[in-house]
Tab-separated table of C-alpha atoms in Angstrom:
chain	number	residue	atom	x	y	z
T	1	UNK	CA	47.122	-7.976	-15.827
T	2	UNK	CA	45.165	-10.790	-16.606
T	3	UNK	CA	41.805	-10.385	-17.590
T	4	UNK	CA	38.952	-11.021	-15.205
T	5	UNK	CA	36.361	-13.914	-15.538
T	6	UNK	CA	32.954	-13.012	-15.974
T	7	UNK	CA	30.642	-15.267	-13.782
T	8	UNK	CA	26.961	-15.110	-15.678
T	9	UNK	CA	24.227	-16.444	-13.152
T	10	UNK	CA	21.018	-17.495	-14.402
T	11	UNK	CA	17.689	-17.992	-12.917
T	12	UNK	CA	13.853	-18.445	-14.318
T	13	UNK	CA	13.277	-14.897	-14.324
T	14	UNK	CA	15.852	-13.058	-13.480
T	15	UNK	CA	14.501	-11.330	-10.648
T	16	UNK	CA	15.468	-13.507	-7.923
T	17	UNK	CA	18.315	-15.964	-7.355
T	18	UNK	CA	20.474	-15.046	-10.134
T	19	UNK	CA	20.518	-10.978	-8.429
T	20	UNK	CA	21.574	-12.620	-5.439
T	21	UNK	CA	24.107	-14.251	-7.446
T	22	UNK	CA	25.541	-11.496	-9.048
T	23	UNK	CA	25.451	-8.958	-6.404
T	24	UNK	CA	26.882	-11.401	-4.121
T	25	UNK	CA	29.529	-11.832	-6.097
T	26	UNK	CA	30.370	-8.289	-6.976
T	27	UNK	CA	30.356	-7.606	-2.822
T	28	UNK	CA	32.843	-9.761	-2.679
T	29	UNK	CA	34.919	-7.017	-4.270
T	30	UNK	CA	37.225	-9.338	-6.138
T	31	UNK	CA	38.723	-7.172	-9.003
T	32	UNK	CA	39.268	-10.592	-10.710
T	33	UNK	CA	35.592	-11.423	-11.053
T	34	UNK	CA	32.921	-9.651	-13.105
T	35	UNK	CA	28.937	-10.621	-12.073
T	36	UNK	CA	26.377	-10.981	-14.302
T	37	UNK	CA	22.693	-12.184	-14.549
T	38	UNK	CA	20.193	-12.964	-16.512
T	39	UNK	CA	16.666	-15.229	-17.180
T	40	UNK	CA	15.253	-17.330	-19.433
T	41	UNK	CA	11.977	-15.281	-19.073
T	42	UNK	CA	12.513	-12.073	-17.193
T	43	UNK	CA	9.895	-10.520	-14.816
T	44	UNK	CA	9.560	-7.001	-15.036
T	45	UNK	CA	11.247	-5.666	-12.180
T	46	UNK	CA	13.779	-7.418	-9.499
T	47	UNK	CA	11.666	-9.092	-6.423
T	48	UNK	CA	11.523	-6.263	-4.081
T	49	UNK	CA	12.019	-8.632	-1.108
T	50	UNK	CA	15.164	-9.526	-2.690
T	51	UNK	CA	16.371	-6.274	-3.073
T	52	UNK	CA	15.442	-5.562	0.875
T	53	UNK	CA	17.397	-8.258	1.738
T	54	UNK	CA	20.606	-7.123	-0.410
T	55	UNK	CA	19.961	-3.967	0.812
T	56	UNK	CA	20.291	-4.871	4.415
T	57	UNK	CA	23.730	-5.942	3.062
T	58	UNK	CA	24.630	-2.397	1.658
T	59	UNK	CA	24.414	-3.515	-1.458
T	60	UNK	CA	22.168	-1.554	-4.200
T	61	UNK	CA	19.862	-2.696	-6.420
T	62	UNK	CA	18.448	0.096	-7.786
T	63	UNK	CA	20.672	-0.510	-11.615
T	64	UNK	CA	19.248	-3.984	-11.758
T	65	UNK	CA	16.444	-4.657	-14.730
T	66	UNK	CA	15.424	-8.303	-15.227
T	67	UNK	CA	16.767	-9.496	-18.747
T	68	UNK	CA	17.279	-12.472	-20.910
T	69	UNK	CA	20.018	-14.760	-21.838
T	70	UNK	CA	21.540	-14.794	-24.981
T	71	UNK	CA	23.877	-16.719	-26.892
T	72	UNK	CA	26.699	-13.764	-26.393
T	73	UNK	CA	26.313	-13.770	-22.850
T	74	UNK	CA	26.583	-17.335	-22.417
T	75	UNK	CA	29.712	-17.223	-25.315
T	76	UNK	CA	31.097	-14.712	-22.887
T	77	UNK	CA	30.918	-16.654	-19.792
T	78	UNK	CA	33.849	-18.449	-18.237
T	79	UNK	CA	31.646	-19.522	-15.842
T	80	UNK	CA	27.537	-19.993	-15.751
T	81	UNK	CA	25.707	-20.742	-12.901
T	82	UNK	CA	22.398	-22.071	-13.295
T	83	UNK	CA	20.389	-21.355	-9.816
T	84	UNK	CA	18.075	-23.981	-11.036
T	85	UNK	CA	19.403	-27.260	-12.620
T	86	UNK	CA	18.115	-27.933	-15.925
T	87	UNK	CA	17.004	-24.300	-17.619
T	88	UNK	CA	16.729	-24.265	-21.034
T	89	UNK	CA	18.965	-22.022	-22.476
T	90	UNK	CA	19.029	-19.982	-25.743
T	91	UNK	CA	22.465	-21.770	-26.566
T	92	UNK	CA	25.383	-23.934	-25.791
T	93	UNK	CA	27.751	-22.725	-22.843
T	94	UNK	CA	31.306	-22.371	-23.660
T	95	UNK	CA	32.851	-22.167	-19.966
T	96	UNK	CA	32.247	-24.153	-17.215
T	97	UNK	CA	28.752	-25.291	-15.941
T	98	UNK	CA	28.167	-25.015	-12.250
T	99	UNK	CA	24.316	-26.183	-11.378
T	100	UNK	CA	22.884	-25.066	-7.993
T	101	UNK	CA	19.425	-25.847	-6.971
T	102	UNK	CA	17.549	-23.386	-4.859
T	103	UNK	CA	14.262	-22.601	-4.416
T	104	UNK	CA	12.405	-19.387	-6.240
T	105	UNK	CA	11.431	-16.957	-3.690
T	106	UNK	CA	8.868	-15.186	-6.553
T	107	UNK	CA	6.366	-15.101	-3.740
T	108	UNK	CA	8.491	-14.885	-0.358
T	109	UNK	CA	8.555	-12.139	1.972
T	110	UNK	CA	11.894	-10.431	2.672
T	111	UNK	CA	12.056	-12.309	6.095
T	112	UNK	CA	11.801	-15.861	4.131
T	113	UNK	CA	14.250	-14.468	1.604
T	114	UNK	CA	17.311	-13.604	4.137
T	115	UNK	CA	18.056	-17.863	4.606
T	116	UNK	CA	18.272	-18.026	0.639
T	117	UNK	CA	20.465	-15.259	0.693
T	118	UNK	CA	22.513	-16.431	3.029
T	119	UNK	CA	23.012	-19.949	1.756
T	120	UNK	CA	23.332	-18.332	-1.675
T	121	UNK	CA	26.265	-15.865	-0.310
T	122	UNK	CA	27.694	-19.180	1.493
T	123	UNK	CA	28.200	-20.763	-2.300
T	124	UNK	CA	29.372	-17.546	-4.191
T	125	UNK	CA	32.098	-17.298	-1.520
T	126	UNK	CA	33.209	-20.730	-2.462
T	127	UNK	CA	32.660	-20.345	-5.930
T	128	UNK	CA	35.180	-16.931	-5.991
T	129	UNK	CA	37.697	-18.432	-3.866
T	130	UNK	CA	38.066	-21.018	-5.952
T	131	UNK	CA	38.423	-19.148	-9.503
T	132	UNK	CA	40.865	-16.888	-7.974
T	133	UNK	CA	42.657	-19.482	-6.627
């Protein structure tokens, strides 16, 4: 069996977009995929209106701690998403770059946050159809 590709999303602070990212991407249930996240300067806990709105998807949250990016996780990578074009990073990315821009919902309720989600689930779903491919 071929080994899956890890998919490493990244976000300010890790508490936000990059969860939706990567538990997006592990709903999608692909056995071929492996989600991860991380931030260049990680809040404490994930943004609870995030995890409502994951929640409402059956997904849980409750394993997810905020972290940082390192060099190994971004030499691990086959593919790293940035959620925000231009982060600086702790170190050069060896797989492929895919930049998305959304917005940081640091201060959104969970109502706001459901049309991120959304539109983030919309590009995940691309994203894992086409590394599957």
């Amino acid at each position: 069996m071929t080994q899956p590709k890890t998919v490493l999303f990244i976000c300010k602070h890790n508490a936000g977009r990059s969860q939706l990212g990567a538990h997006l991407l592990g709903h999608v249930g692909d056995e071929r995929l492996v989600a991860r996240s991380a931030g260049i300067s990680p809040a404490e806990k994930i943004n609870p209106a995030i995890a409502e709105s994951l929640h409402e998807l059956g997904i849980d949250t409750s394993a997810a701690t905020p972290r940082a990016v390192t060099v190994e996780d971004l030499d691990a990578a086959d593919v790293v998403v940035l959620m925000k074009p231009g982060l600086p990073l702790p170190g050069e990315v060896r797989g492929e770059l895919v930049e998305w821009s959304f917005p940081d919902p640091s201060n959104w309720e969970a109502d706001g946050v459901r049309e991120l989600r959304d539109a983030i689930d919309a590009k995940v779903r691309g994203l894992a159809a086409r590394l599957v491919s």
